[in-house]
Structure formats: C-alpha cells, structure tokens
CSV table of C-alpha atoms and ligand atoms in Angstrom, one decimal:
chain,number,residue,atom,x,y,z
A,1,UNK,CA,-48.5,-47.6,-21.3
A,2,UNK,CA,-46.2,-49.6,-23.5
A,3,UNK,CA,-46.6,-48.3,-27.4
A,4,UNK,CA,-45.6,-50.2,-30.6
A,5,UNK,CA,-42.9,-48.9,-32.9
A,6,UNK,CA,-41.7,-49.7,-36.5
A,7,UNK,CA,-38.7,-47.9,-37.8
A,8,UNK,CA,-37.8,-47.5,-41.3
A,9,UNK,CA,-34.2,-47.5,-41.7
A,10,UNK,CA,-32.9,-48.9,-38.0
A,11,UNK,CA,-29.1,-49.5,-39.3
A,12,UNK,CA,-28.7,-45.9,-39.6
A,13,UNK,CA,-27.7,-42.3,-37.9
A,14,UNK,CA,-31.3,-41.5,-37.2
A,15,UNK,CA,-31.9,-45.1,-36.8
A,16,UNK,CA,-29.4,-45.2,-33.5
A,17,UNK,CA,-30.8,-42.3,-32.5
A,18,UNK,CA,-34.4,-43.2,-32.1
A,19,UNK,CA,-32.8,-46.4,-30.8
A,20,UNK,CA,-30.8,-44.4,-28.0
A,21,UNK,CA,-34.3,-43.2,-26.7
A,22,UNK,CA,-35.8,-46.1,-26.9
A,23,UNK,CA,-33.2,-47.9,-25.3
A,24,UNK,CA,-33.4,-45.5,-22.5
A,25,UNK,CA,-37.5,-46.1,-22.1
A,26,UNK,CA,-37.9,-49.7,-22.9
A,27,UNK,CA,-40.9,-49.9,-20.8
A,28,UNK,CA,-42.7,-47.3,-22.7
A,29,UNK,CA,-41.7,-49.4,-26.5
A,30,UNK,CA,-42.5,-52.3,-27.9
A,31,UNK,CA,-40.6,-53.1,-31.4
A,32,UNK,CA,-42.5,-54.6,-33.7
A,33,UNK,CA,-40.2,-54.2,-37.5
A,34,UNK,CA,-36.7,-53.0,-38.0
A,35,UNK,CA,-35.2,-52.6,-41.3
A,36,UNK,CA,-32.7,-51.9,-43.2
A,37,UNK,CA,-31.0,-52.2,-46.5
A,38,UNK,CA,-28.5,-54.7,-46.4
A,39,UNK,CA,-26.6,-54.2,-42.7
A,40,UNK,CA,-27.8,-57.9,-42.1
A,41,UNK,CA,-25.4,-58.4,-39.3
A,42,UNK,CA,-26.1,-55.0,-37.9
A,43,UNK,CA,-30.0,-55.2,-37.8
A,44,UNK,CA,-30.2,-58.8,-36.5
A,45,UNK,CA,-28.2,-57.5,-33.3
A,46,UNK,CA,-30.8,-54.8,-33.0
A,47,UNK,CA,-33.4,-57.2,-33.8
A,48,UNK,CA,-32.4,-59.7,-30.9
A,49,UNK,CA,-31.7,-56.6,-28.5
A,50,UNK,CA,-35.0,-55.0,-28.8
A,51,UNK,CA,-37.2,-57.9,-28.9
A,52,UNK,CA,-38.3,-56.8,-32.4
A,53,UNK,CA,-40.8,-59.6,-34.1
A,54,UNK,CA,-40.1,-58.8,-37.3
A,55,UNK,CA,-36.2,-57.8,-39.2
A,56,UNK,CA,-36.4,-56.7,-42.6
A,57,UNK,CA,-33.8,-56.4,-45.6
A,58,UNK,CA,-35.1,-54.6,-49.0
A,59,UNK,CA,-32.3,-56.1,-50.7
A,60,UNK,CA,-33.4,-59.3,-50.9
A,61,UNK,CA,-29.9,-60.8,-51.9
A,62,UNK,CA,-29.1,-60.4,-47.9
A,63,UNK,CA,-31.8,-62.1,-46.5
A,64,UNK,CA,-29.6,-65.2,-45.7
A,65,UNK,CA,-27.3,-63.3,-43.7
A,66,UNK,CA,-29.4,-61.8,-42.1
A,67,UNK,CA,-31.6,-65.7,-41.2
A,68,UNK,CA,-28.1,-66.5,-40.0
A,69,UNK,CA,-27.3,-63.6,-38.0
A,70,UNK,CA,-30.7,-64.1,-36.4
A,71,UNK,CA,-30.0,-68.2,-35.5
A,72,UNK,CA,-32.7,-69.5,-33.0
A,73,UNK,CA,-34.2,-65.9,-31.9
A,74,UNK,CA,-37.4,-66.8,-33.2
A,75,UNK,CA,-37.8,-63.3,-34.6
A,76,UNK,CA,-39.6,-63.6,-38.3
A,77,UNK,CA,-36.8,-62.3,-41.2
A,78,UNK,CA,-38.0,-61.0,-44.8
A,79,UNK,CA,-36.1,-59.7,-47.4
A,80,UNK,CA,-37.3,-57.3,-50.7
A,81,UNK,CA,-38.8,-54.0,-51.3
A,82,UNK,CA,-42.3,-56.0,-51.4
A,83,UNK,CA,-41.4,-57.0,-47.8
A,84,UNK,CA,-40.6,-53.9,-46.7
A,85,UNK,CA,-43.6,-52.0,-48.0
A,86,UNK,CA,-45.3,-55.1,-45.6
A,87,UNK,CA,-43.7,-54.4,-43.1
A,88,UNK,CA,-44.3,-50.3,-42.8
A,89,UNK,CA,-48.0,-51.8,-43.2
A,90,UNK,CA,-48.1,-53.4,-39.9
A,91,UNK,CA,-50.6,-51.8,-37.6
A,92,UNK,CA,-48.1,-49.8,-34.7
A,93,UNK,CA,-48.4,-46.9,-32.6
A,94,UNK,CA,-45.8,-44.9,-34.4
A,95,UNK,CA,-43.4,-45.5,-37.5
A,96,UNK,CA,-40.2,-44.1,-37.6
A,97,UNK,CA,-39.4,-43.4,-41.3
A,98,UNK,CA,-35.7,-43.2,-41.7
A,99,UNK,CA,-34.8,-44.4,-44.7
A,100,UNK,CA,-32.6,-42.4,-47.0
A,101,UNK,CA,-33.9,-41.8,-50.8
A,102,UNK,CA,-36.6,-42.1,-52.7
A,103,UNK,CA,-36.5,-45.8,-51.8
A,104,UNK,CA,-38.3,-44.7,-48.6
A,105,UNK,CA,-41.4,-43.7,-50.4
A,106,UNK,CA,-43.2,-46.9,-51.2
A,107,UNK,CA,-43.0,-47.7,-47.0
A,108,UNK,CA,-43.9,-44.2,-45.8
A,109,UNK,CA,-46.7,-44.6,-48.4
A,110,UNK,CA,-48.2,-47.5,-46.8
A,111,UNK,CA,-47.4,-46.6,-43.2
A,112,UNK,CA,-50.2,-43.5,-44.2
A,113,UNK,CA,-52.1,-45.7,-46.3
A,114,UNK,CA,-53.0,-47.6,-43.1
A,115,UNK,CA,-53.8,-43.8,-41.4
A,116,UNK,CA,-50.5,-44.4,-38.8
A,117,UNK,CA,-48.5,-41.8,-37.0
A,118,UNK,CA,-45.3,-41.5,-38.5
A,119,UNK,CA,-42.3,-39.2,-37.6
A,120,UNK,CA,-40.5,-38.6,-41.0
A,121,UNK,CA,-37.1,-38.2,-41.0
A,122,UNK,CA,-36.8,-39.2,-45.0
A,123,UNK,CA,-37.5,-36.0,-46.2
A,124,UNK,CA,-36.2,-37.6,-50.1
A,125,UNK,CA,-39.7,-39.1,-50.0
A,126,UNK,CA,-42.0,-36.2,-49.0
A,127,UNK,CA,-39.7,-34.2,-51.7
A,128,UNK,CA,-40.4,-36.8,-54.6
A,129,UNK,CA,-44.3,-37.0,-53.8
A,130,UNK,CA,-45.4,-33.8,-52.0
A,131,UNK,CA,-48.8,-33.3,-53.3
A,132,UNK,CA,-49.1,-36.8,-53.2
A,133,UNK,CA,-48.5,-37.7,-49.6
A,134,UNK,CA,-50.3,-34.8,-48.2
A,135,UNK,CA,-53.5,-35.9,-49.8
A,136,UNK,CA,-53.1,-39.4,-49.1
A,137,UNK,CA,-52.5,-38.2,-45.0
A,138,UNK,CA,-55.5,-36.1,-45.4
A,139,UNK,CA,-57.5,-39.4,-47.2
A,140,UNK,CA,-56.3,-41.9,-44.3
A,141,UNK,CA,-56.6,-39.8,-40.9
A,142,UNK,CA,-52.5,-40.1,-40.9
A,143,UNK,CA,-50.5,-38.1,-38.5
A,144,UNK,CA,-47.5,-37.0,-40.3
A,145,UNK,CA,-44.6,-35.5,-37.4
A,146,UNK,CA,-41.7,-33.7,-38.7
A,147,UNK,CA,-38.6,-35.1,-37.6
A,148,UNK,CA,-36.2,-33.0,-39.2
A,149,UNK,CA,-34.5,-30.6,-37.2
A,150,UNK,CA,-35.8,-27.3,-38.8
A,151,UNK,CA,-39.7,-28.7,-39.4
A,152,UNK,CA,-39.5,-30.1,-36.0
A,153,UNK,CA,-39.1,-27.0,-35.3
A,154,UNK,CA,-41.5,-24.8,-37.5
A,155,UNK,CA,-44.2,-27.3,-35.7
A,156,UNK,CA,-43.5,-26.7,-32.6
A,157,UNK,CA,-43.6,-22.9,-33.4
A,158,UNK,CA,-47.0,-23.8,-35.1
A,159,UNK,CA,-48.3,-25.3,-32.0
A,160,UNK,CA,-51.3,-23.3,-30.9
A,161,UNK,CA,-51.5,-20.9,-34.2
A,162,UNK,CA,-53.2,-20.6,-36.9
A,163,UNK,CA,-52.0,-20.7,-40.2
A,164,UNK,CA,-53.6,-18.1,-41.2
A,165,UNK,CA,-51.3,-15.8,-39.1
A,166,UNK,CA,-48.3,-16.6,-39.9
A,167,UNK,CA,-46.5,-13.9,-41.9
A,168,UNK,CA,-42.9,-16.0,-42.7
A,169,UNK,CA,-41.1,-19.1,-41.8
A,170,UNK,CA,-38.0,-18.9,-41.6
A,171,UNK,CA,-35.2,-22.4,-42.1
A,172,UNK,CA,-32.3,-21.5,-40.8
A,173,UNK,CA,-29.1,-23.6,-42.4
A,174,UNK,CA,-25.8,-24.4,-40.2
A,175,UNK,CA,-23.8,-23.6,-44.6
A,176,UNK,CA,-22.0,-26.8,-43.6
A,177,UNK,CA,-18.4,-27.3,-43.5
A,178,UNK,CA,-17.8,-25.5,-46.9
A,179,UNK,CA,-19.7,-22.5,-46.2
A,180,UNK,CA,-16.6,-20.0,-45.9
A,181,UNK,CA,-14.7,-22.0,-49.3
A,182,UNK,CA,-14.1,-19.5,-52.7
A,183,UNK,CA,-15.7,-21.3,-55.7
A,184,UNK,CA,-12.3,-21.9,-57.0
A,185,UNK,CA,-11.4,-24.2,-53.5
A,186,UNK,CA,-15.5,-25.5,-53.9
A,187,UNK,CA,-14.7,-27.0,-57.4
A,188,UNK,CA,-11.9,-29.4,-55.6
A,189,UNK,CA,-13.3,-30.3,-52.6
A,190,UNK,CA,-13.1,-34.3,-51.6
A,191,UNK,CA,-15.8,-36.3,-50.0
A,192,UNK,CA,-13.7,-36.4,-46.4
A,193,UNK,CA,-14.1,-32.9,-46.4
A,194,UNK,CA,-17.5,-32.4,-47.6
A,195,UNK,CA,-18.8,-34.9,-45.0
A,196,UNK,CA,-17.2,-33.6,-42.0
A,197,UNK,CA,-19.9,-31.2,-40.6
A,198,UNK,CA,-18.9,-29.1,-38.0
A,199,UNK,CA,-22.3,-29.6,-35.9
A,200,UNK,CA,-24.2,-32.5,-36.9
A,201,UNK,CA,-23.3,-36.0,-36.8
A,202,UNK,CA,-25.4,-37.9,-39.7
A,203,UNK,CA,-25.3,-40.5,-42.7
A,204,UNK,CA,-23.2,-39.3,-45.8
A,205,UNK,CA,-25.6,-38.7,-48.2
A,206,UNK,CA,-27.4,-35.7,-45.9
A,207,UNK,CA,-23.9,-34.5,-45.0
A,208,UNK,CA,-22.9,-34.1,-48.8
A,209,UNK,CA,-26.5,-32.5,-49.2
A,210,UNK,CA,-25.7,-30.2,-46.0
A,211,UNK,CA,-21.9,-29.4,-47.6
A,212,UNK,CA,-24.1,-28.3,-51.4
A,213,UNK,CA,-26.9,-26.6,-50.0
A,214,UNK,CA,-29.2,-29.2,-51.3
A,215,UNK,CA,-30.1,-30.4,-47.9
A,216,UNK,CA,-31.7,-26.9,-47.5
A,217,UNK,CA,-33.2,-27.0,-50.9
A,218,UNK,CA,-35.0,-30.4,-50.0
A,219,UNK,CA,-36.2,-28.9,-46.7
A,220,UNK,CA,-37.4,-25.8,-48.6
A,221,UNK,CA,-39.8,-28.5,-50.6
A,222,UNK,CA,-40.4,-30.1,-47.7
A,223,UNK,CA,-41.3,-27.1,-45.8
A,224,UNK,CA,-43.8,-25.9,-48.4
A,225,UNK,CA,-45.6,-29.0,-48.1
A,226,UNK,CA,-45.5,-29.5,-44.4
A,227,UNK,CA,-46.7,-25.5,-43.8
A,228,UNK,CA,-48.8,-24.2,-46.9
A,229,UNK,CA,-48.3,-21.1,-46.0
A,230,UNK,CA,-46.7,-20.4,-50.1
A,231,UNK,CA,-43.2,-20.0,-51.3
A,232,UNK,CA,-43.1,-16.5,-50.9
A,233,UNK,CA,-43.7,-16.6,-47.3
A,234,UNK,CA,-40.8,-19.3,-47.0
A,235,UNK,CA,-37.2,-18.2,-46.2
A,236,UNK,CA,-33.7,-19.6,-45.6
A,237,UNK,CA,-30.8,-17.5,-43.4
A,238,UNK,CA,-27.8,-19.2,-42.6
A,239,UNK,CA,-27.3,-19.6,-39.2
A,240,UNK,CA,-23.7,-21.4,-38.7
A,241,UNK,CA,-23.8,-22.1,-34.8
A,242,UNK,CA,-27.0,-24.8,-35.7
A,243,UNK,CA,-28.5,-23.4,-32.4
A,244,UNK,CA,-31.9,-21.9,-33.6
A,245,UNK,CA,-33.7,-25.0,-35.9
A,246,UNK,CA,-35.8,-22.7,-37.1
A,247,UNK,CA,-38.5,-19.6,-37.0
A,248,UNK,CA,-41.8,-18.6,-37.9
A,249,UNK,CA,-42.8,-15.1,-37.4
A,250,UNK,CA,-46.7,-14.1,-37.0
A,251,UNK,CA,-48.9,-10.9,-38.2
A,252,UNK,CA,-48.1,-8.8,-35.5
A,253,UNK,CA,-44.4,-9.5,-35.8
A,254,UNK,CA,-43.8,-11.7,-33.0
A,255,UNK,CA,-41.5,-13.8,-33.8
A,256,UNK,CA,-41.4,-17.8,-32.1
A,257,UNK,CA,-37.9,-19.9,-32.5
A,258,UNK,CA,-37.0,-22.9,-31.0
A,259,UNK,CA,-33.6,-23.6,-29.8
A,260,UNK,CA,-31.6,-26.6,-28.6
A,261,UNK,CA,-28.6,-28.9,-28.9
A,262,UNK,CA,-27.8,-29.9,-32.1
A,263,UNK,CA,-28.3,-33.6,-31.6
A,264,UNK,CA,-31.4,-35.3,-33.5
A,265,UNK,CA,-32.6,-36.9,-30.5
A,266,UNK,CA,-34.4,-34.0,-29.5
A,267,UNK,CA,-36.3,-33.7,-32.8
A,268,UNK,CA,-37.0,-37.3,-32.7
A,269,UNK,CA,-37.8,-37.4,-28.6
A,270,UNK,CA,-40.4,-34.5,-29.3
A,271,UNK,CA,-42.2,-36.9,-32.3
A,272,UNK,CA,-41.6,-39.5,-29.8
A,273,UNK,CA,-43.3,-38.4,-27.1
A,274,UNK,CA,-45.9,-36.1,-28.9
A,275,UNK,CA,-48.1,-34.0,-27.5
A,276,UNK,CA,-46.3,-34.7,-24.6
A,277,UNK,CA,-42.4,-34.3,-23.9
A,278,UNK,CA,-39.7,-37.3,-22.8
A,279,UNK,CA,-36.3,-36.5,-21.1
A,280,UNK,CA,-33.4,-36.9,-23.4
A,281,UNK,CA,-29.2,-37.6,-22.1
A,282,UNK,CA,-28.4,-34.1,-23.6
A,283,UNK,CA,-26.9,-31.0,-21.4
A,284,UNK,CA,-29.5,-27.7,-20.7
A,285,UNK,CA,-28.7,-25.1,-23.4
A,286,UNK,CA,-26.5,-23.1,-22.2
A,287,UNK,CA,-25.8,-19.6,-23.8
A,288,UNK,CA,-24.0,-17.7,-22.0
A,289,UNK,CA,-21.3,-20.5,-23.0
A,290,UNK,CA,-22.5,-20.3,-26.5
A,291,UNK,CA,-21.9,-16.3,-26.5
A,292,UNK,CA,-23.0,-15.2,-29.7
A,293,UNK,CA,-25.3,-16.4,-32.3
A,294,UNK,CA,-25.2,-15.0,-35.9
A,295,UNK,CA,-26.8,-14.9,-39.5
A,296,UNK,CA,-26.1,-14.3,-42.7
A,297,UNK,CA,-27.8,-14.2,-46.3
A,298,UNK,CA,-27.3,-17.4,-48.6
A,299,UNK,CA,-25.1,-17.1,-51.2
A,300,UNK,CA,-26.6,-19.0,-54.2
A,301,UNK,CA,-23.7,-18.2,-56.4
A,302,UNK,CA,-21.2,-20.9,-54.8
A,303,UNK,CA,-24.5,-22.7,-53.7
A,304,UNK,CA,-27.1,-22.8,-56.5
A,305,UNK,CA,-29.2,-25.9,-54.6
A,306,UNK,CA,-31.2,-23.4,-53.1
A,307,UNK,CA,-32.1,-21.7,-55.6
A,308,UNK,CA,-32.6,-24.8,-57.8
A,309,UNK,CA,-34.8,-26.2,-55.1
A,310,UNK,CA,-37.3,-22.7,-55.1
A,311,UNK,CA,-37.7,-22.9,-59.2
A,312,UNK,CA,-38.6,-26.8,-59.2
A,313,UNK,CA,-41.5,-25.7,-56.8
A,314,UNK,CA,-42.2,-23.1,-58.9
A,315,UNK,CA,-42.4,-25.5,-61.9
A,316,UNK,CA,-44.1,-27.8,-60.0
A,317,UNK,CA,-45.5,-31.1,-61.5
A,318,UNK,CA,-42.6,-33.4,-61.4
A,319,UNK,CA,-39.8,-31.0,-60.8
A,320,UNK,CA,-39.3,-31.9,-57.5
A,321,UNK,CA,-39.1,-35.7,-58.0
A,322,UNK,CA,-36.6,-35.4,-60.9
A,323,UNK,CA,-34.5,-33.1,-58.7
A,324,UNK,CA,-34.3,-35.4,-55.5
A,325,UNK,CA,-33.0,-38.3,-58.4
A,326,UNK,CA,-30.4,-36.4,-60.2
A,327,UNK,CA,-29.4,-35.2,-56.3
A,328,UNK,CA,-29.1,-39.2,-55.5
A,329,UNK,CA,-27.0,-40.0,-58.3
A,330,UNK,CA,-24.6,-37.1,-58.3
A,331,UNK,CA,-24.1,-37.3,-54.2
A,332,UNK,CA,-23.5,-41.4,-55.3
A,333,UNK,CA,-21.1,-40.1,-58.0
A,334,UNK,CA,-19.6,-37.4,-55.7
A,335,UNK,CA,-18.9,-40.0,-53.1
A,336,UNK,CA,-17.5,-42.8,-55.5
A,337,UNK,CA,-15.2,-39.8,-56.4
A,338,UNK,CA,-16.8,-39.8,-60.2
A,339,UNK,CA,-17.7,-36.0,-60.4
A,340,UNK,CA,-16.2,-32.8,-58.6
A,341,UNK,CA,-18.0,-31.5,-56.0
A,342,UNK,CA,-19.3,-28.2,-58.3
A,343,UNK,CA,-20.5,-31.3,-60.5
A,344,UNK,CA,-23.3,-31.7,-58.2
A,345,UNK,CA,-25.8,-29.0,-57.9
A,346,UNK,CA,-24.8,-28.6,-61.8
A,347,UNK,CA,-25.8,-32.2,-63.0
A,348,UNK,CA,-29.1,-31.4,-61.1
A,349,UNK,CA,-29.6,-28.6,-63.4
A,350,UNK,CA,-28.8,-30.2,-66.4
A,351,UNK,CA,-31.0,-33.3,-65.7
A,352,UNK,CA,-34.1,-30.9,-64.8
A,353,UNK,CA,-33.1,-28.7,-68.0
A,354,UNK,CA,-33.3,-32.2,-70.5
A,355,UNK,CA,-36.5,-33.9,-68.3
A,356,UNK,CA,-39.8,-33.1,-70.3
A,357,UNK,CA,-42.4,-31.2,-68.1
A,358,UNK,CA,-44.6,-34.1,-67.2
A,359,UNK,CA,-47.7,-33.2,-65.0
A,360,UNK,CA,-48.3,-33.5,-61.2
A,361,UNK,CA,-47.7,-37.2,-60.8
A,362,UNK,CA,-50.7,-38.7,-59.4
A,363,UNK,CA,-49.8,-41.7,-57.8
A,364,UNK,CA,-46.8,-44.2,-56.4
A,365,UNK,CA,-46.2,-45.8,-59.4
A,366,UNK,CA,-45.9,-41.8,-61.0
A,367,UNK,CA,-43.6,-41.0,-58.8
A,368,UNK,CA,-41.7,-43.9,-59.1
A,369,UNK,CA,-41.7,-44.0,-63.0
A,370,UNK,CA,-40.6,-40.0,-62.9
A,371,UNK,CA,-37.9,-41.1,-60.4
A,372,UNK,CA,-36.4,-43.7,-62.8
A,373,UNK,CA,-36.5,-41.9,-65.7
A,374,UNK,CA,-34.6,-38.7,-64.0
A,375,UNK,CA,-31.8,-41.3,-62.6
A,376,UNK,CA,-31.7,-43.0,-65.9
A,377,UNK,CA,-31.0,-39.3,-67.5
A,378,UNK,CA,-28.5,-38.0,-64.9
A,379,UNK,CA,-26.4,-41.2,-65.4
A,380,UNK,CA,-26.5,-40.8,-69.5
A,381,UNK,CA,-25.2,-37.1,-68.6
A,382,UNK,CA,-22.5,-38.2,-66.0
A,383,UNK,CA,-21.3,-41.0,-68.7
A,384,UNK,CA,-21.2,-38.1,-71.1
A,385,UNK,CA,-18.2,-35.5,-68.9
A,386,UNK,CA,-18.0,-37.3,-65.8
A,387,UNK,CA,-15.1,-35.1,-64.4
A,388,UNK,CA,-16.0,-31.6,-65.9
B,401,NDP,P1,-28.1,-43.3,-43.1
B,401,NDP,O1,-27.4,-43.4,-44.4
B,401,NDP,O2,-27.2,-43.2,-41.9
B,401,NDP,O3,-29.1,-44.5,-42.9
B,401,NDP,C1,-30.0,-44.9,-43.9
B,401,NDP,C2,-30.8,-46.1,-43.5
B,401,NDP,O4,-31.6,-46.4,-44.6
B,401,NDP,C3,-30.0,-47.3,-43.1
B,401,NDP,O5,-30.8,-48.1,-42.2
B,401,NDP,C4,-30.0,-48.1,-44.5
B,401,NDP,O6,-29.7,-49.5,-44.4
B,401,NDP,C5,-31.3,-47.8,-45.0
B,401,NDP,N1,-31.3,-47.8,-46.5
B,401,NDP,C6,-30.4,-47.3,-47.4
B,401,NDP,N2,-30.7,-47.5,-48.6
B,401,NDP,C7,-31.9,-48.1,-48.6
B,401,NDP,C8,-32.8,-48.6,-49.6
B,401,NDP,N3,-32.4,-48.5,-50.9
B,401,NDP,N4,-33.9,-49.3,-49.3
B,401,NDP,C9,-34.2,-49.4,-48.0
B,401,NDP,N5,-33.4,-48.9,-47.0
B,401,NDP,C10,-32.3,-48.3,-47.3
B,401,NDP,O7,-29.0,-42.0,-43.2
B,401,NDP,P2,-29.5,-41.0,-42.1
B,401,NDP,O8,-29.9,-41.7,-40.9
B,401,NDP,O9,-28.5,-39.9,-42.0
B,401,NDP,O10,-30.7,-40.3,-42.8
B,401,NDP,C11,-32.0,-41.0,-43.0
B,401,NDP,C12,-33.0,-40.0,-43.5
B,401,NDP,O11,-33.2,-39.0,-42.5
B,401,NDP,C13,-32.6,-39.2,-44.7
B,401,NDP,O12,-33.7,-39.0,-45.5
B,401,NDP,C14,-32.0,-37.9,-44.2
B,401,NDP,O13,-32.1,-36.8,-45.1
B,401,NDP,C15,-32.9,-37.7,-43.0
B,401,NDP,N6,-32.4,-36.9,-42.0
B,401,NDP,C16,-31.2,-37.2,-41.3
B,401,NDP,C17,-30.6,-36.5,-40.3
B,401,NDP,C18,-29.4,-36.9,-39.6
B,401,NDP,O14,-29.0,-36.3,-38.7
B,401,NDP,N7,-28.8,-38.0,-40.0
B,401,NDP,C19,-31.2,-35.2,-40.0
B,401,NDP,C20,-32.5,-34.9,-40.7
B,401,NDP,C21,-33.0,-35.7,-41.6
B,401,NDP,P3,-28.2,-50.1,-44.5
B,401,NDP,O15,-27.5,-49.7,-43.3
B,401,NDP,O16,-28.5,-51.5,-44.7
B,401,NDP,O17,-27.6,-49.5,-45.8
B,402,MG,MG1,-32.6,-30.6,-41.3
C-alpha cells in the first residue's frame, strides 16, 4: 500500500537519507512536500525526481529560483515561513521533520496540530518547546517517532515495557572527534576539525554540537521529554565506537540496548516502517570484526554542554529554549570563524546567566519570542569579546 510522505528539510544529511530509502521503495511512497531553506536548485531536482506535488522554500527571496529550476514540471512552488508551516499542514501519512534549528518548530508544530505521524529528527525544536509539544501530541492524537539515533533507540528498548519499570536510560555519546584533546588544544580547535566526526556523517551544525558536547546536552532535553521517566533516572556514558545508540535498564536489572551501524538510515528505516521493519543497503553487524567496545565517564570539565544542558532542565521554564538559541548563534559564530571553539558552550552560559527567568512558555509564539530574545542577547555578548 502506497503511503504519503512530507519531509521537512529534504536538501539535507537526514533529508538524503530518508530519500535513499525512499528511493529504494518507491512503490511503497508517495511525496507530497519537500522543503528546504534556500537549496532552490537542489530541492527542484528532488522535487521533479520524486514526483513531489508540492516544493517549498522558507526563504522567500528563493522562490524564483526555485519556479525556474522547476520549468514545466507542473509541481506547485511556495516560498516563506508562512508557506512552510502550510505545507507541514498537509494531511500525509508521515512527516519527516528534518529541519535544523528552532526554525523547525513552527512546521513540526502544525504537522501535530493536524494529529500526523512524524519522525523527528529536529531535535532543536522538541528542545525549545518540550512541555509544549508533548501536550499538544497528547491534545491532537499525534504520533511523535524518534528519529535520532540514541531515542530511536531508548524506544525501541521501550517497546513492550512499561514505564514504570524502568530503572535508568542510559544515552550513550560517540565524544566526537575532540574527545581525547587537553583544554589547552580545545581552546584552538578550527571548524575542519571540529566537523570531521570519526563515525557519523551529518550537517555541520550537529557535527559542531557532537565535537562540544552540546549534541548530547540537547538529546539529554530531548530525552526527558520523550521518556518521563525524571532527570535523575537519565544518564550519558561515552561510548566512542557509536555501536550501542543507546540503553535502558529495567527493575530487575536487565538491561536492553540496541546496536547497529552507525548510519541514520536505520533510525529513520525503523520510523519509516513502524511497527513494522524495512530492509536497509547497510552490512549485518558484525562484531567479531568490531572486537571490542568500550565506555567511559563524561568529562564536563573540557565539555561543560552537558552539564549546562542537566541545569537548564532543572531550571526549567524557558531554560531550555534560551539554551538551544545561544547554541545556534555561537555554532554560527564558531563556523564563520568569529569565536574559539571554548567560546561556545561558554557564550551559552553567559547568555542563560543574563536571560531573566521567564515562566514555562505556553505557546508557539512564547517560544518563539523567548527564542529571539536569547539570540538577540548572545549576539550583544559576542559583539562585546568576540575572540576571548
Ligand atoms: P543539514 O544542515 O544537513 O540540513 C538542514 C535542512 O534544513 C536543509 O534541508 C536546509 O535547507 C533546511 N534548513 C536550514 N535552515 C532552515 C531554516 N531556517 N528554515 C527552514 N529550513 C531550513 O542538517 P542535518 O540533516 O544534519 O540535521 C537536521 C536535523 O536532524 C537537526 O536538528 C539535527 O540535529 C538532527 N539530526 C541529524 C543527524 C544527522 O546524522 N545528520 C542525526 C540526528 C539528528 P537548505 O539546504 O536550503 O539550507
Ligand atoms: Mg543523536
């Protein structure tokens, strides 16, 4: 049976990914909207492969590149955020939401609003609007699937439990490609090198966030939401060979983990297919070849992200949101080679340090208002020692 399929964010890593499956299945999909930000040329191509009926840019100023791009297909082009939020609107099977940022709140928003399945890859958003979300999901009848590696995991664990039983869930982190570095070698590390993980292939803002720590920190928020099981009963252990995505350990001490390649199309082919499984191109697991899998403590001293993440749940209200924006716009600054890598996590800390405790926010706009306000504040303190 042929299913409908949006996806949020089609120009990008995840984006080819989900597209790699689909591709492979093309009887079981029909595209209905693609989108991206402003890879006009890129998304029409996609567009015109797939069959999609609707292509969508949220920044507007590209929408005539991408009319171009699409000539005579007859597939329907729109461009701004208004358009977007339209689009993710659309009544489809499943949405793929893989947009990175904040910006892929207002879309994942509606996609639940209209009570859809959506695999959520854009964790920024679930971070930003936790309480949020999950109420809205409960409101609407949506079905929210993890897509990231380690909650794609966790939920597959879950599968079959109760809640109630679970004594710890445990993320485990790859510590990225800096993970061995002295603080002194941290402070000058370039974007080239942060971005070049040694397992994962993805865009550059989650490999900076991987390279920090933050990544982590985000899926620790992300985590409590997904599982209420409470922060105390949340853990991280690095894990460098990314072959475990994650664990969850039950009353009587058993302990369930799932393992795999790490390649996101098996995260994505088990939202994909859910309940039920798909084939994907990748090799069996083989661990004899692997030989030896370790683990290690983090170490919040060179990587404070972590530990940042655990006290803006513990503050709660709109910690979180203000901690994604600061993220966004030092990761930007990082990668425009404004601020050194240390700079990071440590602009995050500031910016949460100078934001006024505002309560819970209780709805998009909220959010959205708390997430200008904290970009608006991280850029007055980056003007201020940029290079520090
Ligand atoms: P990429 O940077 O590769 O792709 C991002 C996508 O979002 C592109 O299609 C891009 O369009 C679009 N986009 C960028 N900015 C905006 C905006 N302001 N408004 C609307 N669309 C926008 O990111 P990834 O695929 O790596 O990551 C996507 C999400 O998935 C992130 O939240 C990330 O944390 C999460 N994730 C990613 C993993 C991975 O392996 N890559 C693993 C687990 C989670 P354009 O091309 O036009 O810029
Ligand atoms: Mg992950």
């Amino acid at each position: 049976m042929t299913r409908t399929l949006t996806l949020l964010g089609a120009t990008g890593s995840i984006g080819a990914s989900t597209l790699d499956l689909v591709r492979r299945n093309r009887d079981a999909w029909q595209i209905d909207a693609l989108t991206a930000h402003c890879s006009a040329a890129e998304l029409a191509a996609l567009a015109i492969e797939f069959g999609a009926k609707l292509a969508v840019v949220s920044d507007e100023s590209c929408l005539p590149e991408l009319r171009d791009a699409l000539g005579s297909s007859g597939i329907e082009a729109a461009g701004g955020r208004a358009a977007l939020v339209e689009a993710a609107a659309r009544p489809v099977d499943m949405t793929v939401a893989a947009i990175v940022g904040c910006a892929g709140l207002a879309p994942v928003m509606a996609a639940i609003e209209r009570g859809g399945t959506i695999a959520l890859a854009n964790k920024e958003a679930l971070v930003s609007a936790g309480e949020m979300m999950m109420e809205a999901v409960s409101k609407h009848g949506a079905t929210l699937l993890p897509t990231d590696s380690e909650h794609n995991a966790i939920f597959q664990c879950l599968s079959g439990n109760r809640m109630s039983d679970v004594a710890k869930i445990t993320l485990t982190a790859s510590g990225g490609p800096l993970r061995t570095w002295s603080a002194e070698r941290l402070h000058a590390a370039t974007p080239a090198e942060a971005v070049a993980h040694p397992n994962w292939s993805m865009g550059a803002k989650i490999s900076v966030d991987s390279a920090t720590m933050m990544n982590k920190g985000l899926e620790y928020i992300e985590a409590y939401h997904l599982f209420p099981v409470g922060l105390e009963k949340l853990g991280i252990v690095i894990h460098p060979q990314s072959v475990i995505h994650s664990m969850v350990e039950f009353r009587d001490r058993s302990t369930l983990a799932q393992l795999g390649p790490s390649d996101m199309r098996v995260p994505i082919a088990s939202c994909l297919a859910w309940p039920r499984r798909m084939d994907t191109p990748m090799p069996a697991l083989d661990l004899a070849a692997i030989g030896e899998l370790t683990f290690f403590p983090p170490d919040e001293t060179r990587f404070p992200a972590t530990r940042l993440a655990r006290e803006a749940i513990r503050a709660g209200g709109s910690a979180p949101a203000i901690l994604n924006a600061a993220n966004e716009i030092a990761v930007a600054a990082f990668l425009a080679g404004q601020i050194r890598f240390t700079r990071i996590a440590a602009l995050v800390e500031e910016t949460l340090a100078r934001s006024n405790d505002a309560p819970r926010p209780a709805s998009l706009d909220e959010v959205l208002a708390v997430d200008q306000s904290a970009r608006l504040q991280a850029r007055s303190l980056l003007e201020t020692n940029a290079l520090v």
